[in-house]
Short mmCIF file of C-alpha atoms in Angstrom, two decimals:
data_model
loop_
_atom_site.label_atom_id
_atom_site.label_comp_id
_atom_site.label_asym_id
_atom_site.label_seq_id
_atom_site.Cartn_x
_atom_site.Cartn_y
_atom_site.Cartn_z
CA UNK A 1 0.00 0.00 0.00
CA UNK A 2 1.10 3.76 -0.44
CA UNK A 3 1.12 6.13 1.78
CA UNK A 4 1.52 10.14 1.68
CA UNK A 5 1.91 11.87 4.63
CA UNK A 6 -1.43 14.06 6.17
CA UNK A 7 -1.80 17.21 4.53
CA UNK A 8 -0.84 19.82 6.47
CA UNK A 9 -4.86 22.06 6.03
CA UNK A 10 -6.40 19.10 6.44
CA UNK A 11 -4.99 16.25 8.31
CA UNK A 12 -5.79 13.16 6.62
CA UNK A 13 -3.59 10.38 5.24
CA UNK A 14 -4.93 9.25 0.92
CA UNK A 15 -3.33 5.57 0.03
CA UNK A 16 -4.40 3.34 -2.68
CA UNK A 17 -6.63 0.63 -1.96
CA UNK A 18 -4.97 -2.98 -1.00
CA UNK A 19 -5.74 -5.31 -3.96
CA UNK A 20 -7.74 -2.99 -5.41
CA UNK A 21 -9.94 -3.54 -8.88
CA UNK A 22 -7.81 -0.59 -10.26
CA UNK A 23 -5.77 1.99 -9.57
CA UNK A 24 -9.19 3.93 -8.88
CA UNK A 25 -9.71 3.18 -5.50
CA UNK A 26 -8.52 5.22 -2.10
CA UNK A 27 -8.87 4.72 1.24
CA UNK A 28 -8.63 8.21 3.41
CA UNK A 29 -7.81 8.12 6.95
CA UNK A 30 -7.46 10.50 9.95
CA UNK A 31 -9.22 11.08 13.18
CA UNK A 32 -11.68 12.92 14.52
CA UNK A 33 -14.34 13.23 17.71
CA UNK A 34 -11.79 10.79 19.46
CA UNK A 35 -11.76 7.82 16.52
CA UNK A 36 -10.12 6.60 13.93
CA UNK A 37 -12.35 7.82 10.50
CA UNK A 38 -11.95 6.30 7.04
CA UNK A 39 -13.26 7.25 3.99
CA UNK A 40 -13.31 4.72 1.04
CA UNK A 41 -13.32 5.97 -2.47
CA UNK A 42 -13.99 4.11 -5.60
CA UNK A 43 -13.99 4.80 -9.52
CA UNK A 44 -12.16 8.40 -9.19
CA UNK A 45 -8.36 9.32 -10.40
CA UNK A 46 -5.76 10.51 -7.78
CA UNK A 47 -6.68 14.17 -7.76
CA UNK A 48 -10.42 14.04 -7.44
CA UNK A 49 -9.97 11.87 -4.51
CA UNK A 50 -7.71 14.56 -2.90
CA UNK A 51 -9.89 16.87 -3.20
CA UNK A 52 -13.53 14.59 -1.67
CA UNK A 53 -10.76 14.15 0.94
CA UNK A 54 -10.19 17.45 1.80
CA UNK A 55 -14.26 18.22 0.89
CA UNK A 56 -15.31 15.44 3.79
CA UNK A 57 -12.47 16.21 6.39
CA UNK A 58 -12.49 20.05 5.96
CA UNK A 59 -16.65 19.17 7.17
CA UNK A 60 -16.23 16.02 10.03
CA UNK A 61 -13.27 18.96 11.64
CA UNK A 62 -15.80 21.80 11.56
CA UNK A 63 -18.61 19.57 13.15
CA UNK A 64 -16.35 18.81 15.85
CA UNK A 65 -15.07 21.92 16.19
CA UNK A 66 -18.46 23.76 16.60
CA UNK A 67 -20.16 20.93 18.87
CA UNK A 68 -17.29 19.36 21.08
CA UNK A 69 -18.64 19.84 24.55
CA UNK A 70 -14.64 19.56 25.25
CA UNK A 71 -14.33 22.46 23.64
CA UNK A 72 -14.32 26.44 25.92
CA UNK A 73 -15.33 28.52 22.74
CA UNK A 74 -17.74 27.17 20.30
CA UNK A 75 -21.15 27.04 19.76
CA UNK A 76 -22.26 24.34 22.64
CA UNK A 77 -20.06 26.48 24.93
CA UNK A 78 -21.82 29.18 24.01
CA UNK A 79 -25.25 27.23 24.99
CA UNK A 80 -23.69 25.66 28.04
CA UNK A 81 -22.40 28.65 29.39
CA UNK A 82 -25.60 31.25 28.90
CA UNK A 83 -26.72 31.22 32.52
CA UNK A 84 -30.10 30.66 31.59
CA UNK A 85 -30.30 33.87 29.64
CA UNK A 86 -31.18 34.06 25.95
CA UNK A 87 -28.39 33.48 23.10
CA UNK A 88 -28.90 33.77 19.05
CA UNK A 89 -28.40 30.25 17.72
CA UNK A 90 -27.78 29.21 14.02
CA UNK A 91 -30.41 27.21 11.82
CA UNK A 92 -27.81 24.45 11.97
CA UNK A 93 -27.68 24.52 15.43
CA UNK A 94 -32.09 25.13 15.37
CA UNK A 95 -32.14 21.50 13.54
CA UNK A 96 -29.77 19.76 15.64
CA UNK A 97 -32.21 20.97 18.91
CA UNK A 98 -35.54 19.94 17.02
CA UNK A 99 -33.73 16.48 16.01
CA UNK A 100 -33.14 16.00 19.76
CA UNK A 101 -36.26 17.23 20.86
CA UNK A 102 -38.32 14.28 18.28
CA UNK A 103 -35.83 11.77 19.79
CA UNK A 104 -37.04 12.87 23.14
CA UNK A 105 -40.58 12.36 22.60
CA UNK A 106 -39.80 8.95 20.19
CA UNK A 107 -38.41 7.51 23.73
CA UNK A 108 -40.89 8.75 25.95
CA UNK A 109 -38.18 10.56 27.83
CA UNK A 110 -35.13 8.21 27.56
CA UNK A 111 -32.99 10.66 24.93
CA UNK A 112 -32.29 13.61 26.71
CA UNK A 113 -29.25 15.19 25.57
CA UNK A 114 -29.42 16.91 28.81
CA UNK A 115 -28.12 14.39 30.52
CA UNK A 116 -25.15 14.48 29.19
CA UNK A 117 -24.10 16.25 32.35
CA UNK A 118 -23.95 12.85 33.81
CA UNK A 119 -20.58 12.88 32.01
CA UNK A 120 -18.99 14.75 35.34
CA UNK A 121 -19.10 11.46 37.39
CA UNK A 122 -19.28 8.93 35.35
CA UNK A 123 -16.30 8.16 33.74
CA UNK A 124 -16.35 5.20 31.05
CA UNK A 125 -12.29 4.22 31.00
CA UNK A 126 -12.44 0.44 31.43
CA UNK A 127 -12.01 0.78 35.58
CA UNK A 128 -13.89 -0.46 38.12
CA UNK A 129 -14.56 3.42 39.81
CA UNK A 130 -18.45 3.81 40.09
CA UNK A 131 -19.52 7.09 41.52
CA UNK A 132 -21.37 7.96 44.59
CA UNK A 133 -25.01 7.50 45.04
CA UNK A 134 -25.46 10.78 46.35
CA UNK A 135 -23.21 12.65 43.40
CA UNK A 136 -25.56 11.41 40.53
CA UNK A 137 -28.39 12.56 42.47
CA UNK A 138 -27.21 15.95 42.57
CA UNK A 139 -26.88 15.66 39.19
CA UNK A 140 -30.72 14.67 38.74
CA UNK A 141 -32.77 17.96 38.98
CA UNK A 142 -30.41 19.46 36.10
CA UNK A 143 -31.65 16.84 33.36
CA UNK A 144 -34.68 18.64 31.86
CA UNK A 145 -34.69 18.64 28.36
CA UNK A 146 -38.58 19.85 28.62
CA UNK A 147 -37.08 23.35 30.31
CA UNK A 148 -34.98 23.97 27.37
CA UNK A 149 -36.46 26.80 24.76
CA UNK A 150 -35.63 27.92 21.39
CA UNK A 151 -37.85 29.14 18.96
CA UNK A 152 -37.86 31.88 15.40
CA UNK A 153 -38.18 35.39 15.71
CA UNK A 154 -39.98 37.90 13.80
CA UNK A 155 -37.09 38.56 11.64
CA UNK A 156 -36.41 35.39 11.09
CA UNK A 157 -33.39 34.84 13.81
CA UNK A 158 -33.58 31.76 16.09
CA UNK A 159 -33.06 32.40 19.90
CA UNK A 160 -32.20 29.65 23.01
CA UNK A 161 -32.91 29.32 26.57
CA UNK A 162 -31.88 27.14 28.73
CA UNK A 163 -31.88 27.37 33.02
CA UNK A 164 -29.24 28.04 34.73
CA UNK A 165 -26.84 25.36 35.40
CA UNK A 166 -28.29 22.66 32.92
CA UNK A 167 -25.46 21.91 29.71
CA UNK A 168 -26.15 20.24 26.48
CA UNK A 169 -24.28 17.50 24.97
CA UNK A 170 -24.67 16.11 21.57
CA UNK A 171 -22.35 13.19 21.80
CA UNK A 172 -25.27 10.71 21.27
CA UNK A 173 -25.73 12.54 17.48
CA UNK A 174 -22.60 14.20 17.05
CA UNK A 175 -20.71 11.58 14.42
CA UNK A 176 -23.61 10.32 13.12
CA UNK A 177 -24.39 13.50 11.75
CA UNK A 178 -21.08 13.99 10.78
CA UNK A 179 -20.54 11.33 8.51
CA UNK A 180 -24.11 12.20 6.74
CA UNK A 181 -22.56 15.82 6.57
CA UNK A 182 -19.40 14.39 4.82
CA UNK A 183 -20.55 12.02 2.53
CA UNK A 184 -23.17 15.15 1.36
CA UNK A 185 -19.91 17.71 1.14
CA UNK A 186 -18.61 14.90 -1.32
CA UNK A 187 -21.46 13.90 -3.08
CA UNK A 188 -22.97 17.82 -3.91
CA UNK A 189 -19.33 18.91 -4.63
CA UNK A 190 -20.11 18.83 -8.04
CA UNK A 191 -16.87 16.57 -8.96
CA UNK A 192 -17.81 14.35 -12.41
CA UNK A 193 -17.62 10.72 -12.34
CA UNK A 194 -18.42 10.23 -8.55
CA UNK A 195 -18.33 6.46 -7.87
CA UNK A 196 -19.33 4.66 -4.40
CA UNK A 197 -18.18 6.20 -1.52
CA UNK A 198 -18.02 5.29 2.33
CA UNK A 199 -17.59 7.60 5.73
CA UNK A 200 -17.08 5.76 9.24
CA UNK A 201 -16.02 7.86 11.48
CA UNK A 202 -15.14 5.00 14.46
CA UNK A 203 -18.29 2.57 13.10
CA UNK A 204 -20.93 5.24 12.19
CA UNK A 205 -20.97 4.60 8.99
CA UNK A 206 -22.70 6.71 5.80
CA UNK A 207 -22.87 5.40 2.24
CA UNK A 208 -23.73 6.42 -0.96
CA UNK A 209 -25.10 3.55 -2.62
CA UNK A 210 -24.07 -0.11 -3.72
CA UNK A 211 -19.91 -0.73 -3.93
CA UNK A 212 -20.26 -2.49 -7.44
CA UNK A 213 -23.25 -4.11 -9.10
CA UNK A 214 -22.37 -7.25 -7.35
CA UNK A 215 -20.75 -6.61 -4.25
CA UNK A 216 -22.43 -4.33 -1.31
CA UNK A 217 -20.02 -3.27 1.23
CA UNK A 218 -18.82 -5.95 4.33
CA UNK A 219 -18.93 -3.79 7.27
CA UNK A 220 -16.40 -5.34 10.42
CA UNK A 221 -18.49 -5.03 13.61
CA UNK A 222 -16.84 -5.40 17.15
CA UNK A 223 -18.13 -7.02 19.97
CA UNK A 224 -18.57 -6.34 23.69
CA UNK A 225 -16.91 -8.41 25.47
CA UNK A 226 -12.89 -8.55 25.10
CA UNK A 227 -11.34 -10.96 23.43
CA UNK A 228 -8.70 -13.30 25.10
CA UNK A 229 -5.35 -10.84 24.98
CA UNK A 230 -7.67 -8.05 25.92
CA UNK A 231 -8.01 -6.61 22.71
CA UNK A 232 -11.65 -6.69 20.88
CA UNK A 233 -12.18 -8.73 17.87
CA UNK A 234 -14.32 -8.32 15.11
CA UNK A 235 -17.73 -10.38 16.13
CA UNK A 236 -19.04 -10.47 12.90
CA UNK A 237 -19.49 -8.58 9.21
CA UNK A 238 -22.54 -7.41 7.68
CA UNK A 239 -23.52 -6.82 4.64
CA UNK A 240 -24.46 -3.32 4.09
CA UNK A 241 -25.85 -2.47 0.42
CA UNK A 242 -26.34 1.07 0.77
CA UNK A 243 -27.64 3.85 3.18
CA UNK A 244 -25.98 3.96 6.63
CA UNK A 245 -25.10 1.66 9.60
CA UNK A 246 -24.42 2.52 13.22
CA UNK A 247 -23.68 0.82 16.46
CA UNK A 248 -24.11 1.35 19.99
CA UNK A 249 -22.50 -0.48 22.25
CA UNK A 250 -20.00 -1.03 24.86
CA UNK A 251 -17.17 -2.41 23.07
CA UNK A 252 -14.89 1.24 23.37
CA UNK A 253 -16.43 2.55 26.51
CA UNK A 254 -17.54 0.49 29.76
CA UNK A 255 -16.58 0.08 33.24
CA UNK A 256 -16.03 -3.18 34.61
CA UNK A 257 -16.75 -4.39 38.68
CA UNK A 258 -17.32 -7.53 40.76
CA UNK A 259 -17.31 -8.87 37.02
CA UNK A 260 -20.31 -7.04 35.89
CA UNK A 261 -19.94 -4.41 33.17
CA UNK A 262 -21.80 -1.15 32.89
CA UNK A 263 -22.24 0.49 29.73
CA UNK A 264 -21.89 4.06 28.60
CA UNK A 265 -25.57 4.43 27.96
CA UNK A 266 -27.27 6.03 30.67
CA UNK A 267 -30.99 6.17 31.66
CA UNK A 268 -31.34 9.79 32.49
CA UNK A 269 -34.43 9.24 34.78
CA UNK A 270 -32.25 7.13 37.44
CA UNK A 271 -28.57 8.30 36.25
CA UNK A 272 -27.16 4.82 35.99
CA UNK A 273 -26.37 2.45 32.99
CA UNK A 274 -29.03 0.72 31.41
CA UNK A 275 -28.89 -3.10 32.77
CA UNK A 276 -30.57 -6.38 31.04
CA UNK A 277 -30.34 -5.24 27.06
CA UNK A 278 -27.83 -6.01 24.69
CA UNK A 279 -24.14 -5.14 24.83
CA UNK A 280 -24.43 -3.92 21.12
CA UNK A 281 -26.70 -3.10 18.72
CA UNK A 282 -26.39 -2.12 14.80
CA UNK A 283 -28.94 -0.57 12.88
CA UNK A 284 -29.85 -0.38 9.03
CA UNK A 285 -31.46 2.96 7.98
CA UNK A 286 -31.24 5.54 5.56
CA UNK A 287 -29.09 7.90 7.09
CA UNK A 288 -26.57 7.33 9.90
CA UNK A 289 -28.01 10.18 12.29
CA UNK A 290 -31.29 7.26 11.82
CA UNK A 291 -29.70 4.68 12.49
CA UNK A 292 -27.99 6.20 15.35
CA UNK A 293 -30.66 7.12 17.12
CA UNK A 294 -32.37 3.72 16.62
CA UNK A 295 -29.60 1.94 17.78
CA UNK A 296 -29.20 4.14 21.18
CA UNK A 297 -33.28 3.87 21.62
CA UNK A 298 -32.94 0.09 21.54
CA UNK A 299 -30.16 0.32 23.98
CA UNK A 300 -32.05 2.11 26.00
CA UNK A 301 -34.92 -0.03 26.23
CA UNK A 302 -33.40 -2.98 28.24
CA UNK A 303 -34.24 -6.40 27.63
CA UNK A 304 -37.10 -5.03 25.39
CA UNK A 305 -34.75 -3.90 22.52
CA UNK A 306 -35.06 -6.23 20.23
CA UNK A 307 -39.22 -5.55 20.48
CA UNK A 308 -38.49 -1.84 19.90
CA UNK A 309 -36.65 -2.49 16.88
CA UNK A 310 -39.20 -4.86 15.42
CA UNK A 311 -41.44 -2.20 15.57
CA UNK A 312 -39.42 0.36 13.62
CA UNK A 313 -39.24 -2.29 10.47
CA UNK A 314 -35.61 -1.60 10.18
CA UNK A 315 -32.95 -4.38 9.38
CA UNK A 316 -30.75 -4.93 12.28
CA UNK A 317 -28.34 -7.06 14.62
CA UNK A 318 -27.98 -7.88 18.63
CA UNK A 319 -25.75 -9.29 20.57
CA UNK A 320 -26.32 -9.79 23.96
#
């Protein structure tokens, strides 16, 4: 394989494809929102695929730039930090809020991207600390997505509200919506001869449409549990013919004690991991902010998440 060092504006590593068809295909890779990202590239000479590169990255790094709650000066610091008085808002930003409010009333509750301020105790490294009882109750009265505001004006600005001490966190959407917003800088860039393409950005994945006539893409999914060094192994591969595929799971991000391991997805109502569903779950849909969502709803329905999904008629996998 050959390799070129990252471009300097925009970070990212081009090589041709191993055992490629033709000397047509590129894999792009870099990282971003704290995972490895690939892009795969088919059907375009060297120089278009530097530039769908540069289109895709140039989009994943402004995403994370604007909505990294890790971040002191963006736009969800902005939000975070308003005191509960009112701050102008973009209609980016207006979507991203009604997206989260229709996942909050899809779950009856259970998607609150308010509760991402769970995130100051509960820390998902692989250890065995579990916070204090009394420190996630503190914690409670500040998850109230139904107390957040934002709305049009009369000349057509959008405005936010939000009480005081409450913060915002769109990790649960954040890459998903990323790799729809990359594979749409490369596909409306106007570039002739586009081919099949493919974002994941660390298993969200967004494509395009079928990889050849008779091949869809194999998509690598890991497990959660660990495999016998410690590392995680690739549990199975599905075949994805087009649209997008994510996973939830706790194969990256878990903490592990008296041999019981909690997963990062929390049930904002009590504070704590969701016990009794599956440690993973992969959803089929027809864009990866979907099948995001879907994925994190089944999560978050226990033991009853392969019911949910059977209700949504999407195609998708468990493992439990």
């Amino acid at each position: 394989m050959s390799s070129d060092k990252p471009e300097s504006a925009h970070g990212y590593w081009l090589k041709a494809a191993e055992q490629g068809r033709s000397e047509l295909e590129w894999v792009v890779e870099f990282a971003a929102m704290a995972s490895p990202c690939q892009i795969l590239l088919h059907g375009v000479n060297r120089p278009t695929a530097e530039r769908l590169a540069a289109l895709a990255c140039t989009e994943v790094h402004r995403i994370e730039q604007k909505y990294s709650r890790y971040r002191t000066a963006n736009s969800m610091a902005t939000l975070n930090h308003s005191a509960g008085g009112v701050v102008s808002i973009d209609t980016e930003t207006m979507a991203l809020l009604a997206f989260a409010d229709q996942a909050y009333q899809l779950s009856d509750g259970l998607f609150d991207i308010s509760s991402g301020i769970l995130g100051r105790v509960w820390h998902f490294d692989g250890s065995a600390r579990l916070p204090e009882q009394l420190a996630i109750d503190a914690l409670l009265p500040l998850i109230d997505w139904p107390a957040v505001r934002y709305w049009h004006n009369a000349d057509g600005t959008q405005a936010f509200q939000m009480p005081a001490g409450m913060a915002l966190d769109f990790g649960g959407l954040g890459k998903e919506y990323a790799a729809d917003r990359a594979l749409a800088a490369m596909s409306q860039s106007g570039l002739p001869g586009l081919g099949p393409m493919l974002v994941n950005l660390g298993g969200d994945i967004a494509t395009n449409g079928v990889l050849f006539p008779e091949h869809s893409w194999q998509i690598g999914v890991e497990p959660g549990t660990l495999g016998g060094n410690g590392g995680k192994i690739a549990a199975f591969c599905l075949t994805l013919p087009s649209g997008a595929l994510a996973t939830s799971g706790d194969a990256r991000k878990f903490l592990k004690k008296d041999a019981r391991i909690y997963g990062h997805i929390l049930n904002p109502k009590t504070g704590w991991p969701v016990a009794g569903g599956p440690r993973s779950v992969s959803v089929c849909a027809n864009t990866c902010l979907e099948s995001g969502l879907l994925s994190t709803l089944a999560l978050l329905q226990g033991s009853q998440a392969a019911d949910f999904l059977d209700q949504q008629g999407r195609q998708y996998w468990l493992q439990w």
